[in-house]
Amino acid sequence: MINAVLFDLDGTLLNRDESVKEFIGLQYERLNTWVGHIPKDKYTKRFIELDSRGYVWKDKVYQQLVGEMDITGLSWEDLIQDYINEFKNHGVPFPNLIDMLEELRRNNLMLGIITNGYGQFQMDNIKALEIERYFKTILVSEWEGLKKPDLQIFMRAFQHLNVAPNQCVFIGDHPVNDVRAAKNVGMTSIWKKDFQWDHVDADFIIDDLAEIPTIIKKVNKESILSKQK
């Protein structure tokens, strides 16, 4: 029986690609005094390229941006501080996020998040999405001293929720950090489709968060039937 559902954050609950587009466009407007000599399309496109979907931290991104674009009067440290302060205000959730969480909670499932990233930054994003209250445990790699796909961070979540791996589902967008790691530790895996990968070996594949409650009901129904045989 599935008793707990664990989620990745970026690319799973938070539409990070759209959040970044919204943030960087408004950063350009906000800091136009210092970056206005650069065409907006050039500034935003280059940031998104350097950001590499969040896998490059912003110290490197902004250092390179400042050098390439001849930004003066504003340091890369100023730009990264603006990112830290403002990104949370531009978080775009995936469709059906709240409805899905509400349904899972009505079905008496325990919920958690395991996300790689900086602790306070990720918590700020979770709070901005107004979803913190749904989760019994939230593990952020910086604060845990572990990061996915290290199986120990998943084991820590099991301990917090007092469940076994086979009682958990994990939903994420990354084929290694999320799907393969979840399978390796004995969880049911759900891959939230991402255009970056063509095929991922997950137990289930979804396009929309609204599909999750139905999948869990199906898994639990099959579990009950198998025990009755």
Coordinates of N, CA and C in Angstrom, one line a residue:
M1 N 0.8 -1.2 0.0 CA 0.0 0.0 0.0 C 0.9 1.3 0.0
I2 N 0.5 2.2 -0.8 CA 1.2 3.5 -0.8 C 0.6 4.4 0.3
N3 N 1.4 4.8 1.3 CA 1.0 5.6 2.4 C 1.6 7.0 2.3
A4 N 2.6 7.2 1.5 CA 3.3 8.5 1.4 C 3.7 8.8 0.0
V5 N 3.7 10.1 -0.3 CA 4.1 10.6 -1.6 C 5.1 11.7 -1.4
L6 N 6.3 11.5 -2.1 CA 7.4 12.4 -2.0 C 7.6 13.0 -3.4
F7 N 7.9 14.3 -3.4 CA 8.1 15.1 -4.6 C 9.5 15.8 -4.7
D8 N 9.9 15.9 -5.9 CA 11.0 16.8 -6.3 C 10.3 18.2 -6.3
L9 N 11.1 19.3 -6.4 CA 10.5 20.6 -6.5 C 10.6 21.2 -7.9
D10 N 11.8 21.6 -8.3 CA 12.0 22.3 -9.5 C 11.7 21.3 -10.7
G11 N 10.9 21.8 -11.6 CA 10.5 21.0 -12.7 C 9.4 19.9 -12.5
T12 N 9.0 19.9 -11.2 CA 8.0 18.9 -10.8 C 6.7 19.7 -10.2
L13 N 7.0 20.4 -9.2 CA 5.9 21.3 -8.6 C 6.0 22.7 -9.1
L14 N 7.2 23.2 -9.1 CA 7.6 24.5 -9.6 C 8.0 24.5 -11.1
N15 N 7.3 25.2 -11.9 CA 7.6 25.3 -13.3 C 8.8 26.3 -13.4
R16 N 10.0 25.7 -13.2 CA 11.2 26.6 -13.1 C 11.5 27.3 -14.4
D17 N 11.3 26.7 -15.5 CA 11.6 27.3 -16.8 C 10.8 28.6 -17.0
E18 N 9.5 28.5 -16.7 CA 8.7 29.7 -16.8 C 9.0 30.8 -15.7
S19 N 9.3 30.3 -14.5 CA 9.7 31.2 -13.4 C 10.9 32.0 -13.8
V20 N 11.9 31.3 -14.4 CA 13.2 32.0 -14.7 C 12.9 33.0 -15.8
K21 N 12.1 32.7 -16.8 CA 11.8 33.7 -17.9 C 11.1 34.9 -17.3
E22 N 10.2 34.7 -16.4 CA 9.5 35.8 -15.8 C 10.4 36.7 -14.9
F23 N 11.2 36.0 -14.1 CA 12.2 36.7 -13.2 C 13.2 37.5 -14.0
I24 N 13.8 36.9 -15.0 CA 15.0 37.6 -15.7 C 14.5 38.8 -16.5
G25 N 13.3 38.6 -17.1 CA 12.7 39.8 -17.8 C 12.4 40.9 -16.9
L26 N 11.9 40.7 -15.7 CA 11.6 41.7 -14.8 C 12.9 42.3 -14.1
Q27 N 13.9 41.4 -14.0 CA 15.2 41.9 -13.4 C 15.8 42.9 -14.4
Y28 N 15.7 42.6 -15.7 CA 16.2 43.6 -16.6 C 15.5 44.9 -16.5
E29 N 14.2 44.9 -16.3 CA 13.5 46.2 -16.2 C 13.8 46.9 -14.9
R30 N 14.0 46.1 -13.8 CA 14.2 46.6 -12.5 C 15.6 47.3 -12.4
L31 N 16.6 46.7 -13.1 CA 18.0 47.2 -13.1 C 18.4 47.8 -14.4
N32 N 17.4 48.4 -15.1 CA 17.6 49.0 -16.4 C 18.7 50.1 -16.4
T33 N 18.8 50.8 -15.3 CA 19.9 51.8 -15.3 C 21.2 51.3 -15.6
W34 N 21.5 50.0 -15.2 CA 22.8 49.5 -15.3 C 22.9 48.5 -16.5
V35 N 21.8 47.9 -16.9 CA 21.9 46.9 -18.0 C 21.1 47.4 -19.2
G36 N 20.6 48.6 -19.2 CA 19.8 49.1 -20.3 C 20.6 49.2 -21.6
H37 N 21.9 49.2 -21.6 CA 22.7 49.3 -22.8 C 22.7 48.0 -23.6
I38 N 22.2 46.9 -22.9 CA 22.1 45.6 -23.5 C 20.7 45.4 -24.0
P39 N 20.5 44.9 -25.3 CA 19.1 44.6 -25.7 C 18.5 43.6 -24.7
K40 N 17.3 43.8 -24.4 CA 16.6 42.9 -23.4 C 16.6 41.4 -23.8
D41 N 16.4 41.2 -25.1 CA 16.4 39.8 -25.6 C 17.7 39.1 -25.4
K42 N 18.8 39.9 -25.6 CA 20.1 39.4 -25.5 C 20.4 39.0 -24.0
Y43 N 20.1 40.0 -23.1 CA 20.3 39.8 -21.7 C 19.6 38.5 -21.2
T44 N 18.3 38.5 -21.5 CA 17.5 37.4 -20.9 C 17.9 36.0 -21.5
K45 N 18.1 36.0 -22.8 CA 18.5 34.7 -23.5 C 19.8 34.2 -23.0
R46 N 20.8 35.1 -22.8 CA 22.1 34.7 -22.3 C 22.1 34.2 -20.9
F47 N 21.3 34.8 -20.1 CA 21.1 34.3 -18.7 C 20.6 32.9 -18.7
I48 N 19.5 32.7 -19.5 CA 18.9 31.4 -19.5 C 19.9 30.3 -20.0
E49 N 20.7 30.7 -21.0 CA 21.7 29.7 -21.5 C 22.7 29.4 -20.4
L50 N 23.2 30.4 -19.7 CA 24.2 30.2 -18.7 C 23.7 29.5 -17.5
D51 N 22.4 29.7 -17.2 CA 21.8 29.1 -16.0 C 21.7 27.6 -16.2
S52 N 21.6 27.1 -17.4 CA 21.5 25.7 -17.7 C 20.4 25.0 -16.9
R53 N 19.2 25.6 -16.9 CA 18.1 25.0 -16.2 C 18.3 24.8 -14.7
G54 N 19.2 25.7 -14.1 CA 19.4 25.7 -12.7 C 20.6 24.8 -12.2
Y55 N 21.2 24.2 -13.2 CA 22.3 23.3 -12.8 C 23.7 24.1 -12.6
V56 N 23.7 25.4 -12.9 CA 24.8 26.2 -12.7 C 24.4 27.3 -11.7
W57 N 25.1 27.4 -10.6 CA 24.7 28.3 -9.6 C 25.0 29.7 -10.1
K58 N 24.3 30.7 -9.5 CA 24.3 32.0 -10.1 C 25.5 32.9 -9.9
D59 N 26.4 32.5 -9.0 CA 27.7 33.2 -8.9 C 28.4 33.1 -10.2
K60 N 28.5 31.9 -10.8 CA 29.2 31.7 -12.1 C 28.4 32.4 -13.2
V61 N 27.1 32.2 -13.2 CA 26.3 32.8 -14.2 C 26.5 34.3 -14.3
Y62 N 26.4 35.0 -13.2 CA 26.4 36.5 -13.2 C 27.9 37.0 -13.4
Q63 N 28.8 36.2 -12.9 CA 30.2 36.6 -13.2 C 30.5 36.7 -14.7
Q64 N 30.0 35.6 -15.4 CA 30.2 35.6 -16.8 C 29.3 36.6 -17.5
L65 N 28.1 36.8 -17.1 CA 27.3 37.8 -17.7 C 27.8 39.2 -17.6
V66 N 28.4 39.6 -16.4 CA 29.0 40.9 -16.2 C 30.1 41.1 -17.1
G67 N 31.0 40.1 -17.3 CA 32.1 40.2 -18.2 C 31.8 40.3 -19.6
E68 N 30.8 39.4 -20.1 CA 30.5 39.4 -21.5 C 29.7 40.7 -21.9
M69 N 28.9 41.2 -21.0 CA 28.0 42.3 -21.4 C 28.5 43.6 -20.9
D70 N 29.7 43.7 -20.4 CA 30.3 45.0 -20.0 C 29.4 45.8 -19.1
I71 N 28.9 45.1 -18.0 CA 28.0 45.7 -17.0 C 28.9 46.4 -16.0
T72 N 28.7 47.7 -15.8 CA 29.4 48.5 -14.8 C 28.5 49.2 -13.8
G73 N 29.0 49.5 -12.7 CA 28.2 50.2 -11.7 C 27.3 49.2 -10.9
L74 N 27.4 47.9 -11.2 CA 26.6 46.9 -10.6 C 27.5 45.6 -10.6
S75 N 27.8 45.0 -9.5 CA 28.7 43.9 -9.5 C 27.9 42.6 -9.6
W76 N 28.6 41.5 -9.9 CA 27.9 40.2 -10.0 C 27.3 39.8 -8.6
E77 N 27.9 40.3 -7.5 CA 27.4 40.0 -6.2 C 26.0 40.8 -6.0
D78 N 25.9 42.0 -6.6 CA 24.7 42.7 -6.5 C 23.6 41.9 -7.3
L79 N 24.0 41.4 -8.5 CA 23.0 40.7 -9.3 C 22.5 39.4 -8.6
I80 N 23.4 38.7 -8.0 CA 23.0 37.4 -7.4 C 22.2 37.7 -6.1
Q81 N 22.4 38.8 -5.5 CA 21.6 39.2 -4.3 C 20.2 39.5 -4.8
D82 N 20.1 40.2 -5.9 CA 18.8 40.5 -6.5 C 18.1 39.2 -6.8
Y83 N 18.8 38.2 -7.4 CA 18.2 36.9 -7.7 C 17.7 36.3 -6.4
I84 N 18.5 36.2 -5.4 CA 18.1 35.6 -4.1 C 16.9 36.3 -3.5
N85 N 16.8 37.6 -3.6 CA 15.7 38.4 -3.0 C 14.4 38.3 -3.8
E86 N 14.6 38.2 -5.1 CA 13.4 38.4 -6.0 C 12.8 37.2 -6.6
F87 N 13.7 36.1 -6.8 CA 13.2 35.0 -7.6 C 11.9 34.4 -7.0
K88 N 11.8 34.3 -5.7 CA 10.6 33.7 -5.0 C 9.3 34.5 -5.4
N89 N 9.5 35.7 -5.8 CA 8.3 36.5 -6.2 C 7.8 36.2 -7.6
H90 N 8.5 35.3 -8.3 CA 8.1 35.0 -9.7 C 7.9 33.5 -9.9
G91 N 7.6 32.7 -8.8 CA 7.4 31.3 -8.9 C 6.2 31.0 -9.7
V92 N 6.3 30.1 -10.7 CA 5.1 29.7 -11.5 C 4.8 28.2 -11.2
P93 N 3.7 27.9 -10.6 CA 3.4 26.5 -10.3 C 2.9 25.8 -11.6
F94 N 3.1 24.5 -11.6 CA 2.5 23.7 -12.7 C 1.0 23.7 -12.5
P95 N 0.2 23.5 -13.5 CA -1.2 23.4 -13.4 C -1.7 22.3 -12.4
N96 N -2.7 22.6 -11.7 CA -3.4 21.6 -10.8 C -2.6 21.3 -9.6
L97 N -1.6 22.1 -9.3 CA -0.8 21.8 -8.1 C -1.6 21.7 -6.8
I98 N -2.3 22.7 -6.5 CA -3.0 22.8 -5.2 C -4.1 21.7 -5.2
D99 N -4.9 21.6 -6.3 CA -6.0 20.6 -6.3 C -5.4 19.2 -6.1
M100 N -4.3 18.9 -6.7 CA -3.6 17.6 -6.5 C -3.2 17.3 -5.1
L101 N -2.6 18.3 -4.5 CA -2.2 18.2 -3.1 C -3.4 18.0 -2.1
E102 N -4.4 18.8 -2.4 CA -5.6 18.7 -1.6 C -6.2 17.3 -1.7
E103 N -6.3 16.7 -2.9 CA -6.8 15.4 -3.1 C -6.0 14.3 -2.4
L104 N -4.7 14.4 -2.5 CA -3.8 13.5 -1.8 C -4.0 13.5 -0.3
R105 N -4.2 14.7 0.2 CA -4.3 14.9 1.7 C -5.7 14.3 2.1
R106 N -6.7 14.6 1.3 CA -8.1 14.0 1.6 C -8.0 12.5 1.6
N107 N -7.1 11.9 0.9 CA -6.9 10.4 0.8 C -6.0 9.9 1.9
N108 N -5.7 10.8 2.9 CA -4.9 10.5 4.1 C -3.5 10.0 3.7
L109 N -2.9 10.6 2.7 CA -1.5 10.3 2.3 C -0.6 11.3 2.9
M110 N 0.5 10.9 3.5 CA 1.6 11.8 4.0 C 2.4 12.3 2.8
L111 N 2.8 13.6 2.9 CA 3.4 14.2 1.7 C 4.8 14.8 2.2
G112 N 5.7 14.7 1.3 CA 7.1 15.3 1.5 C 7.7 15.8 0.3
I113 N 8.8 16.6 0.5 CA 9.6 17.1 -0.7 C 11.0 16.8 -0.4
I114 N 11.7 16.3 -1.4 CA 13.2 16.1 -1.4 C 13.7 16.9 -2.6
T115 N 14.5 18.0 -2.3 CA 15.0 18.8 -3.4 C 16.4 19.1 -3.2
N116 N 17.2 19.1 -4.3 CA 18.5 19.6 -4.3 C 18.5 21.2 -4.4
G117 N 19.5 21.8 -3.7 CA 19.5 23.3 -3.8 C 19.9 23.9 -2.5
Y118 N 19.9 25.2 -2.4 CA 20.3 25.9 -1.2 C 19.0 26.0 -0.3
G119 N 19.3 25.8 0.9 CA 18.2 25.6 1.9 C 17.1 26.7 1.9
Q120 N 17.6 27.9 2.3 CA 16.6 29.0 2.5 C 16.0 29.4 1.1
F121 N 16.8 29.4 0.1 CA 16.3 29.7 -1.3 C 15.2 28.8 -1.7
Q122 N 15.3 27.5 -1.5 CA 14.3 26.5 -1.8 C 13.1 26.7 -0.9
M123 N 13.3 26.9 0.4 CA 12.2 27.1 1.3 C 11.4 28.3 0.9
D124 N 12.1 29.4 0.5 CA 11.4 30.6 0.1 C 10.5 30.3 -1.1
N125 N 11.0 29.5 -2.0 CA 10.1 29.2 -3.2 C 8.9 28.3 -2.8
I126 N 9.1 27.4 -1.9 CA 8.0 26.6 -1.4 C 6.9 27.4 -0.8
K127 N 7.4 28.3 0.1 CA 6.5 29.2 0.8 C 5.7 30.1 -0.2
A128 N 6.5 30.6 -1.2 CA 5.8 31.5 -2.2 C 4.8 30.8 -3.0
L129 N 4.9 29.5 -3.2 CA 3.9 28.7 -3.9 C 2.7 28.4 -3.0
E130 N 2.9 28.7 -1.7 CA 1.8 28.5 -0.7 C 1.5 27.0 -0.5
I131 N 2.5 26.2 -0.5 CA 2.3 24.8 -0.4 C 3.0 24.1 0.9
E132 N 3.7 24.9 1.6 CA 4.5 24.4 2.7 C 3.6 23.6 3.7
R133 N 2.4 24.0 3.9 CA 1.5 23.4 4.9 C 1.0 22.0 4.6
Y134 N 1.2 21.6 3.3 CA 0.8 20.3 2.9 C 1.8 19.2 3.3
F135 N 3.0 19.6 3.6 CA 4.1 18.6 3.7 C 4.5 18.3 5.1
K136 N 4.6 17.0 5.4 CA 5.1 16.6 6.7 C 6.6 16.7 6.9
T137 N 7.3 16.5 5.8 CA 8.7 16.6 5.8 C 9.2 17.3 4.5
I138 N 10.2 18.2 4.7 CA 10.8 18.9 3.5 C 12.3 18.8 3.7
L139 N 13.0 18.1 2.8 CA 14.5 17.9 2.9 C 15.1 18.7 1.7
V140 N 16.0 19.6 2.1 CA 16.8 20.4 1.1 C 18.2 20.0 1.2
S141 N 18.9 19.7 0.1 CA 20.2 19.1 0.1 C 21.2 19.9 0.9
E142 N 21.2 21.2 0.8 CA 22.2 22.0 1.5 C 22.1 21.7 3.0
W143 N 20.9 21.8 3.5 CA 20.6 21.6 5.0 C 20.9 20.2 5.4
E144 N 20.6 19.2 4.5 CA 20.8 17.8 4.9 C 22.2 17.3 4.8
G145 N 23.1 18.0 4.0 CA 24.4 17.6 3.7 C 24.4 16.4 2.8
L146 N 23.4 16.2 2.1 CA 23.2 15.1 1.2 C 22.4 15.6 0.0
K147 N 22.6 15.0 -1.2 CA 21.8 15.4 -2.3 C 21.5 14.2 -3.2
K148 N 20.3 14.3 -3.8 CA 19.9 13.3 -4.8 C 21.0 13.2 -5.9
P149 N 21.3 12.0 -6.4 CA 20.7 10.7 -6.2 C 21.2 9.9 -5.0
D150 N 21.9 10.5 -4.0 CA 22.3 9.7 -2.8 C 21.1 9.1 -2.2
L151 N 21.1 7.8 -2.0 CA 20.0 7.1 -1.4 C 19.7 7.5 0.0
Q152 N 20.7 8.0 0.7 CA 20.6 8.3 2.1 C 19.6 9.4 2.4
I153 N 19.5 10.4 1.4 CA 18.5 11.5 1.6 C 17.1 10.9 1.5
F154 N 16.9 9.9 0.7 CA 15.6 9.3 0.6 C 15.3 8.5 1.9
M155 N 16.3 7.8 2.4 CA 16.2 7.0 3.7 C 15.8 8.0 4.8
R156 N 16.3 9.1 4.8 CA 16.0 10.1 5.8 C 14.5 10.5 5.8
A157 N 14.0 10.6 4.6 CA 12.6 11.0 4.5 C 11.7 9.8 5.0
F158 N 12.1 8.6 4.7 CA 11.4 7.4 5.2 C 11.3 7.5 6.7
Q159 N 12.4 7.8 7.4 CA 12.5 7.9 8.8 C 11.6 8.9 9.4
H160 N 11.6 10.1 8.7 CA 10.7 11.2 9.2 C 9.2 10.8 9.1
L161 N 8.9 10.1 8.1 CA 7.5 9.7 7.8 C 7.1 8.4 8.5
N162 N 8.1 7.6 8.9 CA 7.9 6.3 9.5 C 7.2 5.4 8.5
V163 N 7.8 5.3 7.3 CA 7.3 4.4 6.3 C 8.4 3.6 5.7
A164 N 8.1 2.5 5.0 CA 9.1 1.7 4.3 C 9.1 2.2 2.9
P165 N 10.2 2.0 2.1 CA 10.3 2.5 0.8 C 9.2 2.0 -0.1
N166 N 8.8 0.7 0.0 CA 7.7 0.2 -0.8 C 6.3 0.8 -0.5
Q167 N 6.3 1.7 0.5 CA 5.0 2.4 0.9 C 5.0 3.8 0.3
C168 N 6.0 4.1 -0.5 CA 6.2 5.5 -1.0 C 6.2 5.6 -2.5
V169 N 5.7 6.7 -3.0 CA 5.9 7.0 -4.4 C 6.7 8.3 -4.4
F170 N 7.6 8.3 -5.5 CA 8.4 9.6 -5.7 C 8.1 10.1 -7.1
I171 N 7.8 11.4 -7.1 CA 7.5 12.1 -8.4 C 8.6 13.1 -8.7
G172 N 9.3 13.0 -9.9 CA 10.3 14.0 -10.2 C 10.5 14.0 -11.7
D173 N 11.2 15.0 -12.2 CA 11.5 15.2 -13.6 C 12.8 14.7 -14.1
H174 N 13.7 14.5 -13.2 CA 15.1 14.1 -13.6 C 15.2 12.6 -13.6
P175 N 15.7 12.0 -14.8 CA 15.8 10.6 -14.9 C 16.7 9.8 -14.0
V176 N 17.8 10.5 -13.5 CA 18.8 9.9 -12.6 C 18.5 10.3 -11.2
N177 N 18.5 11.6 -10.9 CA 18.4 12.1 -9.5 C 17.0 11.8 -8.9
D178 N 16.0 11.6 -9.7 CA 14.7 11.4 -9.2 C 14.2 9.9 -9.5
V179 N 14.1 9.6 -10.8 CA 13.5 8.3 -11.1 C 14.3 7.1 -10.8
R180 N 15.6 7.1 -11.3 CA 16.4 6.0 -11.0 C 16.8 5.8 -9.5
A181 N 17.0 7.0 -8.9 CA 17.3 6.9 -7.4 C 16.1 6.3 -6.7
A182 N 14.9 6.8 -7.0 CA 13.7 6.3 -6.3 C 13.6 4.8 -6.5
K183 N 13.8 4.3 -7.8 CA 13.7 2.9 -8.0 C 14.7 2.1 -7.3
N184 N 16.0 2.7 -7.2 CA 17.1 2.0 -6.6 C 16.8 1.8 -5.1
V185 N 16.1 2.7 -4.5 CA 15.8 2.6 -3.1 C 14.6 1.8 -2.7
G186 N 13.8 1.4 -3.8 CA 12.7 0.6 -3.6 C 11.3 1.3 -3.6
M187 N 11.3 2.5 -4.1 CA 10.1 3.2 -4.2 C 9.4 3.0 -5.6
T188 N 8.1 3.3 -5.6 CA 7.4 3.4 -6.9 C 7.8 4.8 -7.5
S189 N 8.2 4.8 -8.8 CA 8.6 6.0 -9.4 C 7.6 6.6 -10.4
I190 N 7.5 7.9 -10.4 CA 6.6 8.5 -11.4 C 7.5 9.6 -12.0
W191 N 7.6 9.6 -13.3 CA 8.4 10.6 -14.1 C 7.4 11.7 -14.6
K192 N 7.6 12.9 -14.2 CA 6.9 14.0 -14.8 C 7.6 14.4 -16.1
K193 N 7.0 14.2 -17.2 CA 7.7 14.4 -18.5 C 8.3 15.8 -18.6
D194 N 9.5 15.7 -19.2 CA 10.3 16.9 -19.4 C 10.9 16.8 -20.8
F195 N 10.8 17.9 -21.6 CA 11.2 17.9 -23.0 C 12.7 17.5 -23.2
Q196 N 13.5 17.7 -22.1 CA 15.0 17.4 -22.2 C 15.3 16.0 -22.5
W197 N 14.4 15.1 -22.1 CA 14.6 13.6 -22.2 C 13.5 13.0 -23.0
D198 N 13.9 12.0 -23.9 CA 12.9 11.3 -24.7 C 12.2 10.2 -24.0
H199 N 13.0 9.4 -23.2 CA 12.4 8.2 -22.6 C 13.0 8.0 -21.2
V200 N 12.2 7.7 -20.2 CA 12.7 7.5 -18.9 C 12.1 6.2 -18.4
D201 N 12.9 5.3 -17.8 CA 12.4 4.0 -17.3 C 11.8 4.2 -15.9
A202 N 10.5 4.7 -15.9 CA 9.8 4.9 -14.7 C 8.6 4.0 -14.6
D203 N 8.1 3.7 -13.4 CA 6.9 2.9 -13.2 C 5.7 3.5 -13.9
F204 N 5.6 4.8 -13.8 CA 4.5 5.6 -14.4 C 5.1 6.9 -15.0
I205 N 4.4 7.4 -16.0 CA 4.8 8.6 -16.6 C 3.6 9.5 -16.7
I206 N 3.8 10.8 -16.3 CA 2.6 11.7 -16.4 C 3.0 13.0 -17.1
D207 N 2.0 13.6 -17.7 CA 2.1 15.0 -18.2 C 1.6 16.0 -17.3
D208 N 0.7 15.7 -16.4 CA 0.0 16.6 -15.6 C -0.1 16.1 -14.2
L209 N 0.1 17.0 -13.2 CA 0.1 16.7 -11.8 C -1.3 16.0 -11.4
A210 N -2.3 16.4 -12.1 CA -3.7 15.9 -11.8 C -3.8 14.4 -11.9
E211 N -2.8 13.8 -12.6 CA -2.9 12.3 -12.9 C -2.4 11.5 -11.6
I212 N -1.7 12.2 -10.7 CA -1.1 11.5 -9.6 C -2.1 10.7 -8.7
P213 N -3.1 11.4 -8.2 CA -4.0 10.7 -7.3 C -4.6 9.4 -7.9
T214 N -4.9 9.5 -9.2 CA -5.5 8.3 -9.9 C -4.5 7.1 -9.9
I215 N -3.2 7.5 -10.2 CA -2.2 6.4 -10.2 C -2.1 5.8 -8.9
I216 N -2.1 6.6 -7.8 CA -1.9 6.0 -6.5 C -3.1 5.1 -6.1
K217 N -4.3 5.6 -6.5 CA -5.5 4.7 -6.2 C -5.3 3.4 -6.9
K218 N -4.9 3.4 -8.2 CA -4.7 2.2 -8.9 C -3.7 1.3 -8.3
V219 N -2.5 1.8 -7.9 CA -1.5 1.0 -7.2 C -2.1 0.4 -5.9
N220 N -2.8 1.1 -5.1 CA -3.3 0.6 -3.9 C -4.4 -0.4 -4.1
K221 N -5.2 -0.2 -5.1 CA -6.3 -1.2 -5.5 C -5.6 -2.5 -5.9
E222 N -4.6 -2.4 -6.7 CA -3.9 -3.7 -7.1 C -3.2 -4.4 -6.0
S223 N -2.7 -3.6 -5.0 CA -2.1 -4.2 -3.8 C -3.1 -4.9 -3.0
I224 N -4.3 -4.3 -2.8 CA -5.3 -5.0 -2.1 C -5.8 -6.3 -2.7
L225 N -6.0 -6.2 -4.1 CA -6.4 -7.4 -4.8 C -5.4 -8.5 -4.7
S226 N -4.1 -8.2 -4.8 CA -3.1 -9.2 -4.8 C -3.0 -9.9 -3.4
K227 N -3.4 -9.2 -2.3 CA -3.4 -9.8 -1.0 C -4.6 -10.7 -0.8
Q228 N -5.6 -10.4 -1.5 CA -6.8 -11.2 -1.4 C -6.8 -12.5 -2.1
K229 N -5.8 -12.7 -3.0 CA -5.7 -13.9 -3.8 C -5.1 -15.0 -2.9

